[in-house]
Amino acid sequence: MNDQSETRRRSLLSLYGMWGGQDQNEVSLRDLFSLFWRRRYVIIGTVFVVMLITLAVLSQMTRLYSSTVMILVEPRVNRVVETTAVLSGLPPDFETIQTEIEVLTSHRLHRDIVKSLDLTKDPEFNVTLQEPGFVASLLDKVRGGDDVALTPDDIERITANSLDGAITVSGSGRSRVIELTAQAESPEKAAKIANAAAEVYLVSQLDAKFEATQRTVTWLNKRLEELKGQVRSSEQAVEQYRQEANLIEGRDAISATAEQLSSLNSQIVTAGTQRAEAEARLANVRAVMNSADGSVSVSEVLDNDLIQRLKEQESDIKRNMASLSQRYGPKHPQILQAQVELDDIQQKVRAEVAKIVASLEGEVAVARSRESMLVGTQRRLEGNLSSINQRQIKLRELTREGDADRVLLETFLNRFKELADQQDLQTTDSRVISEAQPPSTPSSPKTMLMLLLALVGSTGLGIGLAVIVERLDSGVHTTRDIENWTGLPVLTIVPEIKSKTAPNTSKAMQVVTSPMSRYTESYRNLLVSLNLSNVDNPPKIVAVTSSNPAEGKTVTSMSLAAAAASSGKRVLLIDCDLRRPKVHQELGVDRGPGLVEFLAGEAELETVMRTHDKFKFQYITAGSETQNVLNLIESQKFRTLLTQLKPHFGLIVIDTPPLLAVADAKVLADRCDSVVFAVRWGKTPRNTLVDGLKHLDGSAAPVAGVVMTRADMDRLSSYQYGSAYYGKAYQSYYTS
């Protein structure tokens, strides 16, 4: 096996993953543009269909209009009277805004909107008024059940559910503004729903406050009746005990003494209170002396006009220092001067406070002395009035209970009056800052956006389909494909003849009738390539084969023979496809006598070998049908025939059967000097090409290369760049 055959074998094994090697294909940007251009009709068709469907869908979609009302959650509270509300206002924080958004999207609020606008009579929202669609009617027929009567509440709920999808609520950035958008089939209806939603929302706030206040007033009214009874009972208990204990004023000396002792006790309590207050003021003032600003909280200091003036001066100096510190450093003369003034003022304040301390110490001493005197007097009277004191304790207890009940009654009564007045002064925590207006253009469907998305999506889909179609197209298109897949050179590319030829006229006749055509030139290239495949010993017997039928091997055999004959060589064309011969049909002659008759000994060589007047080459047709094809081809007589004819002809072309169909072609290849492998452009699959060449492994005759037949030269340029052979600039070299 020669080196060329070994190289081809390794290349083929590499395609099947049996030989280590790297794929030489590289996808470049130019390749992608080439792919898009080749499959442009797939892309354009996909875009056209998708855009057409999109337009159809858009034409069937109902136009909807959106209108927006803006609501401000008001943090300020307008107070006509200074009273505390039962239901406080809303704090202006993020959680509150989100809570109000949930309120605006609640089903209960939407039901109130339905009631307000009577939307149960609108078929757009009340689906029960709409005509049932085809699918709904079909389902009803399948179920076969009777229609269930809907209550007004059910209809209202269904309408509110439809309204849920027509209203959207969102916050406006970081502000306290809430945007409520309503969507409807008419601009006026959208604005009407949005404004009604805002109005219902504000009314719901007032209702919530009114209901809370009303509940509180009702409870207070009930509680007041209970407190009045308690106060009445407490007063009666005090009077009854006073009579039972003989503590009525003016009755006797004991009572007078009791009153005196009671008065004395009151004086003692008052003296003790005054003494405690004096001590507390003294303690506070002493504590203040350790603080620079503590005097502000002590009434004795606050009532001192001099201290107040000093404190005002101190505040002015501090503000001046704060202003200076923003412009100057801590060592600046003005700041130092201000600090000196501040220290002086503070020193004066401390001196004045010291005077107040001395005055308070005198008051404490006087209070203590008065309290001691009263206590001594009390002790003198206690022995005589111990029983009176015990009864006075009980009386005071009853009196305190009565006083407490009266205070509680007065508190509740005042709160009741406040709430009664507040019921007519309720205000909302929100307000509308921008009412909804009827829009001029629909908000849905977004025609331009949908068309743009459809265009982008269909383009991507078209490109994807183009790539899929390209991947499914496994045919041979470029010389690079063949060289990468097989390791064999492309000897020539034969263009497809698009012009109509006369009936029963072979395409090979182009070589004779149009010697300057591109078609003829391609076979001259093939002839030159064969000669250059072995310069020292150019092949004289060339077999033309292919993997499958209809790949152009017969036309290639005839055209090669015609091109060689036109160059002055003596050429012989032998049709060795004994099963399905085509040469005689292309030449327009009888099938026999031919090769079968000669090999069977039924005819002489001079009888079967004829000359064609137009092609100027000699030919041997297949002859009659036979069942013993392989034996005839493998016979010694056929081998001897080729040996005898070889010295007398410059080129012998053998048209063989397809390699994958029968084994004849492999046997014939062993009888030849070289093999030309024909593949049809765009039709022969990669695997078919590779499988066909594998059948030639081990053949004595080397495969000179591949001929790409019936190539569409215009489309070929979109597959393969950089080859001047396919360029339009070379059209002037050909006559057709």
XYZ file of C-alpha atoms in Angstrom:
736
model
C 0.000 0.000 0.000
C 1.522 3.318 -1.073
C 1.891 6.440 1.067
C -1.053 8.243 -0.523
C -3.409 5.375 0.267
C -2.129 5.281 3.864
C -2.714 9.033 4.237
C -6.240 8.661 2.944
C -6.880 5.718 5.286
C -5.761 7.709 8.329
C -7.929 10.650 7.300
C -10.968 8.396 6.978
C -10.289 6.719 10.318
C -9.993 10.131 11.920
C -13.520 10.943 10.764
C -14.796 7.874 12.611
C -12.896 8.700 15.805
C -10.320 5.938 15.222
C -7.311 8.111 14.645
C -5.993 10.947 16.799
C -6.286 14.239 15.045
C -7.911 17.644 15.352
C -10.780 19.032 13.334
C -9.476 21.601 10.909
C -12.816 23.425 10.551
C -12.931 26.839 12.073
C -16.076 28.946 12.181
C -15.256 32.546 11.338
C -17.398 35.655 11.187
C -17.336 35.438 7.408
C -18.648 31.869 7.606
C -21.556 33.039 9.750
C -22.476 35.814 7.326
C -22.180 33.323 4.518
C -24.544 30.945 6.322
C -27.075 33.732 6.899
C -26.909 34.733 3.249
C -27.388 31.178 2.030
C -30.359 30.660 4.320
C -31.732 34.160 3.962
C -35.055 32.920 2.688
C -35.501 30.793 5.815
C -34.775 33.816 8.013
C -36.911 36.198 5.964
C -39.756 33.695 5.787
C -39.667 33.123 9.542
C -39.656 36.865 10.240
C -42.514 37.384 7.793
C -44.667 34.629 9.295
C -44.032 35.689 12.904
C -44.680 39.359 12.127
C -47.856 38.397 10.278
C -49.048 36.355 13.259
C -48.137 39.222 15.604
C -50.111 41.706 13.521
C -53.058 39.321 13.472
C -52.909 38.921 17.256
C -52.612 42.691 17.753
C -55.618 43.291 15.526
C -57.688 40.937 17.701
C -56.570 42.351 21.044
C -58.853 44.787 22.848
C -57.408 48.276 23.288
C -57.202 49.260 26.948
C -56.696 52.728 28.416
C -54.965 53.503 31.713
C -55.583 56.518 33.928
C -53.682 57.310 37.127
C -54.677 59.191 40.271
C -51.995 60.284 42.759
C -52.701 60.099 46.506
C -50.518 61.716 49.171
C -50.313 60.074 52.601
C -50.386 63.291 54.664
C -48.075 63.324 57.722
C -49.499 66.637 59.002
C -52.609 66.727 61.190
C -55.071 69.644 61.109
C -56.349 70.162 64.682
C -59.348 72.418 65.187
C -59.329 71.662 68.919
C -56.465 70.255 70.941
C -57.872 66.809 71.667
C -56.460 63.324 71.372
C -58.085 61.276 68.595
C -59.278 57.754 69.262
C -57.677 56.543 66.012
C -54.328 58.268 65.539
C -53.004 59.508 62.182
C -50.698 57.497 59.911
C -46.943 57.770 60.451
C -45.106 58.716 57.211
C -42.821 55.679 57.022
C -42.220 52.975 54.395
C -44.268 50.342 56.230
C -47.248 52.688 56.328
C -47.047 53.363 52.596
C -46.913 49.636 51.872
C -49.843 49.016 54.198
C -51.944 51.657 52.454
C -51.047 50.119 49.088
C -52.399 46.796 50.359
C -55.549 48.555 51.516
C -56.018 50.092 48.063
C -55.648 46.659 46.432
C -57.934 44.897 48.909
C -60.996 43.051 47.676
C -63.251 44.872 50.149
C -62.291 48.268 48.749
C -62.899 47.029 45.218
C -66.354 45.832 46.200
C -67.090 49.328 47.494
C -65.962 50.709 44.114
C -68.285 48.274 42.355
C -71.163 49.538 44.490
C -70.212 53.173 43.986
C -70.075 52.946 40.160
C -72.696 50.200 39.809
C -70.208 48.130 37.782
C -72.350 45.019 38.064
C -74.229 46.405 35.040
C -71.024 46.792 33.000
C -70.226 43.701 30.850
C -66.545 44.634 30.818
C -66.248 43.726 34.497
C -69.343 41.615 35.095
C -68.407 38.521 33.097
C -71.848 37.045 33.649
C -73.196 39.628 31.179
C -70.707 38.627 28.482
C -71.533 36.199 25.716
C -69.820 32.856 26.445
C -67.000 31.940 24.084
C -66.772 28.830 22.001
C -64.662 26.943 24.542
C -66.922 27.935 27.438
C -70.031 26.894 25.504
C -68.438 23.579 24.627
C -67.511 22.925 28.260
C -71.049 23.744 29.353
C -72.395 21.238 26.851
C -69.937 18.586 28.042
C -70.859 19.149 31.691
C -74.539 19.140 30.789
C -75.484 20.803 34.085
C -78.108 23.468 34.667
C -76.990 27.040 35.189
C -76.726 27.916 38.880
C -78.632 31.066 39.840
C -76.252 33.713 41.119
C -77.154 35.942 44.044
C -76.485 39.692 43.920
C -73.620 39.131 46.355
C -72.092 36.538 44.016
C -72.369 38.911 41.060
C -70.796 41.695 43.106
C -67.938 39.398 44.145
C -67.348 38.275 40.543
C -67.320 41.890 39.350
C -64.880 42.857 42.118
C -62.605 39.983 41.103
C -62.523 41.340 37.554
C -61.801 44.797 38.922
C -58.847 43.376 40.888
C -56.944 42.862 37.630
C -57.867 46.306 36.290
C -56.420 48.287 39.212
C -52.723 48.481 40.017
C -51.237 50.411 42.939
C -47.595 51.319 43.476
C -45.468 53.712 45.457
C -43.817 56.636 43.723
C -40.135 56.191 44.511
C -39.145 57.216 48.056
C -41.962 59.737 48.405
C -45.252 59.416 50.321
C -47.214 59.493 47.065
C -49.215 56.442 45.984
C -50.113 55.990 42.311
C -53.372 54.144 41.570
C -53.859 53.176 37.912
C -57.157 51.912 36.525
C -57.444 50.171 33.156
C -60.598 50.001 31.065
C -61.765 49.778 27.475
C -62.636 53.488 27.305
C -60.554 56.484 28.494
C -63.469 58.042 30.382
C -64.250 54.821 32.227
C -60.597 54.370 33.243
C -60.451 57.897 34.718
C -63.827 57.418 36.407
C -62.733 54.176 38.087
C -59.424 55.651 39.262
C -61.087 58.725 40.808
C -63.809 56.584 42.366
C -61.177 54.304 43.911
C -59.431 57.310 45.493
C -62.731 58.666 46.803
C -63.770 55.315 48.277
C -60.348 55.000 49.902
C -60.604 58.430 51.581
C -64.160 57.742 52.716
C -63.027 54.433 54.204
C -60.489 56.314 56.320
C -63.210 58.628 57.647
C -65.504 55.677 58.293
C -62.785 53.865 60.235
C -62.168 56.884 62.456
C -65.882 57.538 62.956
C -66.583 53.929 63.878
C -63.697 53.861 66.360
C -64.875 57.108 67.972
C -68.470 55.898 68.082
C -67.491 52.688 69.835
C -65.454 54.631 72.392
C -68.272 57.101 73.089
C -70.732 54.273 73.626
C -68.398 52.583 76.103
C -67.709 55.865 77.947
C -71.418 56.590 78.272
C -71.979 53.221 79.905
C -68.990 53.683 82.190
C -70.181 57.129 83.291
C -73.449 55.709 84.604
C -71.490 53.200 86.660
C -69.185 55.917 88.081
C -72.084 58.135 89.047
C -73.517 55.308 91.146
C -70.139 54.730 92.793
C -69.769 58.433 93.734
C -73.280 58.491 95.159
C -72.552 55.423 97.289
C -69.217 56.840 98.514
C -70.782 60.119 99.689
C -73.576 58.294 101.482
C -71.039 56.079 103.284
C -69.085 59.137 104.539
C -72.189 60.833 105.950
C -73.435 57.653 107.579
C -70.098 56.998 109.360
C -69.817 60.625 110.488
C -73.160 60.322 112.220
C -72.369 56.932 113.732
C -69.003 58.147 115.140
C -70.473 61.410 116.465
C -67.983 63.378 114.403
C -70.457 66.013 113.286
C -68.984 69.527 113.692
C -70.222 71.682 116.669
C -71.801 68.853 118.663
C -69.452 68.925 121.749
C -65.889 69.664 122.989
C -64.611 66.351 121.784
C -65.665 67.268 118.351
C -64.008 70.665 118.708
C -60.855 69.019 120.009
C -61.014 66.551 117.182
C -61.290 69.410 114.786
C -58.347 71.089 116.464
C -56.328 67.891 116.298
C -57.364 67.429 112.730
C -56.306 70.956 111.958
C -53.056 70.320 113.811
C -52.476 67.170 111.830
C -53.044 69.092 108.643
C -50.581 71.685 109.732
C -48.033 68.992 110.558
C -48.517 67.421 107.159
C -48.238 70.799 105.529
C -45.130 71.637 107.547
C -43.600 68.274 106.662
C -44.450 68.815 103.030
C -42.949 72.271 103.062
C -39.862 70.951 104.829
C -39.495 68.116 102.288
C -39.990 70.498 99.412
C -37.402 72.861 100.846
C -34.940 70.004 101.339
C -35.614 68.754 97.797
C -35.048 72.199 96.329
C -31.854 72.506 98.328
C -30.650 69.083 97.112
C -31.468 69.932 93.504
C -29.677 73.233 93.645
C -26.616 71.612 95.217
C -26.616 69.005 92.472
C -26.895 71.755 89.900
C -23.723 73.344 91.123
C -21.803 70.357 89.704
C -23.381 70.800 86.245
C -22.890 73.628 83.795
C -26.463 73.603 82.487
C -28.417 71.833 85.213
C -29.852 75.067 86.636
C -32.273 75.245 83.811
C -34.446 72.541 85.423
C -34.717 74.129 88.911
C -37.572 76.569 89.473
C -35.615 78.610 92.015
C -32.997 79.187 89.376
C -35.506 79.719 86.577
C -37.293 82.404 88.628
C -34.064 84.334 89.116
C -33.969 87.159 86.571
C -30.211 87.621 86.817
C -29.525 83.952 86.111
C -31.888 84.005 83.180
C -30.107 86.983 81.670
C -26.776 85.250 82.243
C -28.083 82.063 80.614
C -29.274 84.066 77.593
C -25.830 85.618 77.325
C -24.328 82.121 77.633
C -26.532 80.812 74.795
C -25.564 83.756 72.571
C -21.884 83.141 73.217
C -22.260 79.402 72.452
C -24.028 80.130 69.166
C -21.321 82.635 68.295
C -18.644 80.030 69.114
C -20.428 77.435 66.929
C -20.492 79.893 64.042
C -16.832 80.823 64.547
C -15.737 77.179 64.782
C -17.060 76.580 61.255
C -14.699 79.241 59.926
C -11.741 79.196 62.321
C -9.688 76.727 64.275
C -9.863 76.229 68.057
C -6.811 78.495 68.607
C -8.234 81.497 66.776
C -8.262 84.687 68.887
C -11.990 85.249 68.420
C -12.758 81.727 69.601
C -10.418 82.101 72.566
C -12.039 85.442 73.445
C -15.493 83.882 73.237
C -14.348 81.029 75.479
C -13.124 83.554 78.074
C -16.502 85.328 77.986
C -18.306 81.987 78.344
C -16.209 81.029 81.382
C -16.952 84.418 82.984
C -20.689 84.051 82.447
C -20.659 80.525 83.848
C -18.707 81.735 86.909
C -21.350 84.388 87.556
C -24.102 81.805 87.232
C -22.401 79.556 89.772
C -22.008 82.492 92.199
C -25.691 83.386 91.926
C -26.634 79.729 92.439
C -24.515 79.710 95.610
C -26.592 82.599 96.954
C -29.758 80.688 96.211
C -28.338 77.678 98.096
C -27.739 79.808 101.184
C -31.290 81.133 101.041
C -32.704 77.624 100.684
C -30.669 76.381 103.645
C -32.383 79.057 105.796
C -35.806 77.992 104.558
C -35.030 74.346 105.416
C -34.020 75.290 108.946
C -37.222 77.301 109.498
C -39.371 74.479 108.103
C -37.728 71.932 110.379
C -38.253 74.159 113.444
C -41.961 74.724 112.654
C -42.487 71.024 112.053
C -40.902 70.134 115.423
C -43.160 72.602 117.234
C -46.308 71.196 115.637
C -45.259 67.624 116.409
C -44.821 68.533 120.077
C -48.303 70.017 120.195
C -49.667 66.911 118.521
C -48.124 64.650 121.125
C -49.855 66.566 123.886
C -53.253 66.036 122.284
C -52.771 62.451 121.211
C -53.352 60.983 124.643
C -56.828 62.514 124.913
C -57.948 62.014 121.364
C -56.668 58.532 120.529
C -60.159 57.173 120.019
C -61.146 60.244 118.042
C -58.100 59.760 115.871
C -59.026 56.165 115.143
C -62.481 57.235 114.016
C -61.015 60.096 111.999
C -58.791 57.578 110.157
C -61.819 55.597 109.098
C -63.594 58.805 108.096
C -60.663 59.979 106.004
C -60.464 56.595 104.297
C -64.082 56.847 103.265
C -63.582 60.434 102.209
C -60.586 59.561 100.010
C -62.525 56.822 98.326
C -65.312 59.250 97.563
C -62.836 61.859 96.276
C -61.174 59.275 94.038
C -64.514 58.287 92.581
C -65.371 61.931 91.905
C -62.010 62.575 90.187
C -62.439 59.504 88.010
C -65.990 60.574 87.157
C -64.843 64.040 86.161
C -62.051 62.577 83.976
C -64.408 60.283 82.123
C -66.987 63.031 81.763
C -64.470 65.438 80.228
C -63.249 62.749 77.775
C -66.833 61.955 76.832
C -67.507 65.604 75.987
C -64.289 65.797 73.912
C -65.186 62.740 71.830
C -68.761 63.910 71.370
C -67.428 67.153 69.889
C -64.758 65.285 67.877
C -67.228 63.155 65.938
C -68.007 66.053 63.604
C -64.319 67.044 63.160
C -62.821 63.883 61.587
C -60.257 64.362 58.781
C -58.541 61.887 56.443
C -54.867 60.959 56.645
C -54.510 61.168 52.845
C -55.561 63.467 50.044
C -55.683 63.432 46.265
C -52.972 65.604 44.742
C -53.648 64.722 41.091
C -56.960 63.484 39.762
C -57.117 60.918 36.972
C -57.730 62.298 33.484
C -58.998 60.406 30.422
C -55.908 59.271 28.444
C -55.570 60.094 24.756
C -53.755 56.930 23.714
C -54.254 53.291 24.707
C -51.829 51.715 27.143
C -52.384 48.180 25.906
C -51.499 46.501 23.699
C -48.090 48.139 23.314
C -48.015 47.795 19.556
C -44.537 49.099 18.818
C -42.972 47.177 21.686
C -44.688 43.935 20.682
C -43.700 44.435 17.045
C -40.123 45.134 18.078
C -40.035 42.052 20.307
C -41.631 40.004 17.535
C -39.029 41.281 15.083
C -36.144 40.484 17.407
C -37.605 37.123 18.412
C -38.460 36.099 14.849
C -35.010 37.101 13.680
C -33.456 34.936 16.385
C -35.858 32.113 15.539
C -35.055 32.481 11.855
C -31.342 32.365 12.553
C -31.862 29.292 14.716
C -33.866 27.587 11.983
C -31.222 28.581 9.439
C -28.535 26.974 11.593
C -30.681 23.843 12.009
C -31.305 23.616 8.261
C -27.611 24.121 7.646
C -26.717 21.403 10.117
C -29.240 19.024 8.577
C -27.774 19.714 5.143
C -24.976 17.137 5.110
C -24.192 17.526 1.418
C -20.800 18.441 0.007
C -20.523 22.164 -0.739
C -16.872 23.242 -0.680
C -13.481 21.912 -1.620
C -12.472 22.496 1.969
C -15.165 20.053 3.124
C -13.815 17.326 0.834
C -10.166 17.937 1.682
C -10.867 18.000 5.433
C -13.105 14.915 5.358
C -11.092 12.723 2.981
C -7.578 14.089 2.753
C -7.936 14.037 -1.051
C -7.553 16.996 -3.387
C -10.426 18.334 -5.454
C -9.320 17.879 -9.062
C -11.988 20.145 -10.527
C -15.406 21.639 -9.967
C -17.865 21.050 -12.790
C -20.572 23.719 -13.068
C -24.202 22.821 -13.511
C -25.435 23.437 -17.078
C -28.562 25.530 -16.574
C -29.286 26.178 -20.279
C -31.648 23.800 -22.017
C -30.055 21.255 -24.349
C -31.580 19.451 -27.291
C -33.546 16.262 -26.483
C -31.438 13.097 -26.266
C -28.259 15.215 -26.241
C -25.627 14.506 -23.594
C -24.308 17.310 -21.388
C -20.855 16.111 -22.412
C -21.551 17.571 -25.842
C -20.756 20.966 -24.257
C -17.088 20.025 -24.529
C -17.496 19.787 -28.310
C -20.005 22.583 -28.940
C -18.632 25.109 -26.414
C -14.884 24.586 -26.157
C -14.400 27.963 -24.381
C -17.114 27.439 -21.784
C -16.528 27.068 -18.059
C -17.860 23.529 -18.259
C -15.221 22.522 -20.852
C -12.492 24.302 -18.924
C -13.342 22.325 -15.780
C -12.587 19.040 -17.615
C -9.374 20.446 -19.041
C -8.434 21.119 -15.413
C -9.342 17.533 -14.564
C -7.141 16.254 -17.420
C -4.218 18.424 -16.277
C -4.704 17.368 -12.652
C -4.552 13.690 -13.654
C -1.357 14.239 -15.585
C 0.176 16.120 -12.662
C -0.843 13.422 -10.176
C 2.092 11.384 -11.512
C 4.341 13.501 -13.678
C 6.819 10.724 -14.453
C 4.170 8.199 -15.372
C 0.813 9.843 -16.063
C -2.131 7.466 -15.675
C -3.478 6.037 -18.933
C -6.311 3.916 -17.568
C -8.606 6.013 -15.363
C -11.689 4.683 -13.610
C -14.497 7.135 -12.826
C -16.694 6.056 -9.931
C -18.953 7.441 -7.161
C -20.678 6.314 -3.970
C -24.240 6.388 -5.262
C -25.998 6.587 -8.617
C -26.957 9.956 -10.165
C -23.774 11.661 -9.002
C -22.554 12.402 -12.543
C -19.890 9.745 -13.057
C -21.080 8.768 -16.562
C -21.200 12.381 -17.794
C -17.828 12.936 -16.130
C -16.377 9.898 -17.948
C -17.677 11.107 -21.323
C -16.659 14.736 -20.738
C -13.163 13.690 -19.650
C -12.828 11.515 -22.728
C -14.099 14.344 -24.963
C -11.692 16.860 -23.405
C -8.755 14.484 -23.900
C -9.817 13.767 -27.510
C -10.105 17.505 -28.254
C -6.510 17.940 -27.045
C -5.325 15.475 -29.718
C -5.079 12.306 -27.691
C -6.411 8.984 -28.848
C -9.087 8.170 -26.290
C -11.142 5.079 -25.530
C -14.277 5.157 -23.331
C -15.413 1.803 -21.887
C -18.821 1.423 -20.176
C -18.122 -1.108 -17.419
C -21.406 -0.486 -15.588
C -22.814 -3.743 -16.958
C -25.846 -3.695 -14.648
C -27.209 -0.232 -15.424
C -25.234 1.106 -18.396
C -25.715 4.745 -19.425
C -22.971 5.487 -21.943
C -24.930 4.251 -24.942
C -27.869 6.440 -23.932
C -25.672 9.520 -23.599
C -24.023 8.780 -26.969
C -27.322 7.998 -28.635
C -26.187 4.581 -29.938
C -27.261 0.976 -29.512
C -26.380 -0.896 -26.338
C -24.681 -3.750 -28.174
C -22.704 -5.469 -29.269
C -20.404 -4.401 -26.510
C -18.102 -5.472 -23.697
C -20.301 -8.383 -22.583
C -20.294 -9.904 -26.073
C -16.530 -9.494 -26.364
C -15.732 -11.048 -22.986
C -18.190 -13.848 -23.672
C -16.476 -14.569 -27.003
C -19.509 -13.642 -29.029
C -17.946 -10.668 -30.851
C -14.558 -9.429 -31.972
C -12.854 -6.304 -30.646
C -13.180 -4.546 -33.988
C -16.924 -5.093 -33.816
C -17.510 -3.754 -30.287
C -15.049 -0.820 -30.452
C -16.587 2.048 -32.407
C -15.756 5.709 -33.043
C -18.110 8.597 -32.354
C -18.205 11.201 -35.092
C -18.831 14.229 -32.858
C -16.808 13.356 -29.752
C -13.865 12.041 -31.836
C -13.130 9.251 -29.347
C -13.615 5.508 -29.534
C -15.963 3.716 -27.174
C -17.117 0.293 -26.101
C -20.666 0.040 -24.773
C -21.748 -2.370 -22.039
C -23.502 -4.752 -24.382
C -26.404 -7.003 -23.573
C -27.651 -7.863 -20.095
C -25.933 -10.677 -18.229
C -26.211 -12.393 -14.852
C -22.488 -13.086 -14.664
C -21.157 -9.542 -14.376
C -18.518 -10.017 -11.688
C -17.013 -13.101 -13.360
C -16.644 -11.203 -16.622
C -14.907 -8.248 -14.968
C -12.568 -10.496 -12.955
C -11.740 -12.603 -16.024
C -8.248 -12.778 -17.441
C -9.620 -11.801 -20.836
C -10.684 -8.392 -19.496
C -7.282 -7.874 -17.869
C -5.585 -8.875 -21.152
C -7.859 -6.494 -23.074
C -6.748 -3.537 -21.003
C -3.111 -4.563 -21.305
C -3.373 -4.762 -25.093
C -5.236 -1.486 -25.485
C -3.101 0.590 -23.131
C -0.139 1.143 -25.562
C -2.463 2.243 -28.372
C -4.368 4.987 -26.502
C -3.306 8.142 -24.741
C -6.171 7.739 -22.267
C -8.639 4.967 -21.484
C -11.633 6.089 -19.396
C -13.679 3.416 -17.614
C -17.188 4.224 -16.402
C -17.789 2.027 -13.331
C -20.849 1.239 -11.188
C -21.383 3.021 -7.817
C -19.129 1.732 -5.046
C -21.849 1.306 -2.425
C -24.201 -0.496 -4.790
C -22.057 -3.387 -6.061
C -18.511 -4.698 -5.754
C -17.768 -4.230 -9.487
C -16.162 -0.805 -9.026
C -13.617 -2.091 -6.482
C -12.564 -4.887 -8.873
C -12.306 -2.428 -11.776
C -10.192 -0.045 -9.688
C -7.525 -2.745 -9.368
C -7.300 -2.878 -13.170
C -6.677 0.884 -13.552
C -3.788 3.284 -13.086
C -5.849 5.855 -11.217
C -9.341 6.451 -9.871
C -11.407 9.648 -10.103
C -14.145 9.893 -7.474
C -17.262 11.895 -8.477
C -19.487 13.598 -5.898
C -22.539 15.692 -6.624
C -22.399 19.208 -5.216
C -24.889 19.791 -2.417
C -26.354 16.285 -2.680
C -23.756 13.698 -1.725
C -23.818 13.315 2.085
C -20.601 13.336 4.028
C -21.037 9.810 5.364
C -21.815 8.509 1.890
C -18.633 10.063 0.518
C -16.526 8.620 3.327
C -18.131 5.168 3.099
C -17.531 5.060 -0.653
C -13.862 5.906 -0.287
C -13.460 3.264 2.420
C -14.413 0.665 -0.196
C -11.307 1.675 -2.153
C -8.946 1.021 0.760
C -6.407 -1.540 -0.351
C -6.998 -0.855 -4.044
C -3.945 -1.096 -6.286
C -4.909 2.078 -8.124
C -4.548 5.312 -6.123
C -7.453 7.736 -5.917
C -6.185 10.783 -7.782
C -8.821 13.032 -6.258
C -12.428 14.099 -6.235
C -14.497 15.729 -8.959
C -17.332 17.937 -7.681
C -20.110 17.687 -10.278
C -23.141 19.812 -11.080
C -22.051 22.702 -8.862
C -24.219 25.831 -8.631
C -21.447 28.356 -9.085
C -23.510 31.273 -7.755
C -24.379 29.441 -4.543
C -20.907 27.968 -4.307
C -19.475 31.458 -3.856
C -21.540 31.800 -0.687
C -19.902 28.670 0.743
C -16.298 29.174 -0.291
C -14.205 32.330 -0.256
C -10.768 33.134 -1.513
C -10.830 31.058 -4.713
C -10.533 33.165 -7.830
C -11.820 30.234 -9.814
C -15.341 30.907 -8.543
C -15.221 34.688 -8.852
C -17.353 36.665 -11.245
C -14.269 38.581 -12.339
C -13.260 35.546 -14.442
C -16.495 35.345 -16.380
C -14.849 37.126 -19.279
C -12.607 34.106 -19.856
C -15.584 31.931 -20.752
C -18.031 32.158 -23.588
C -20.912 30.732 -21.561
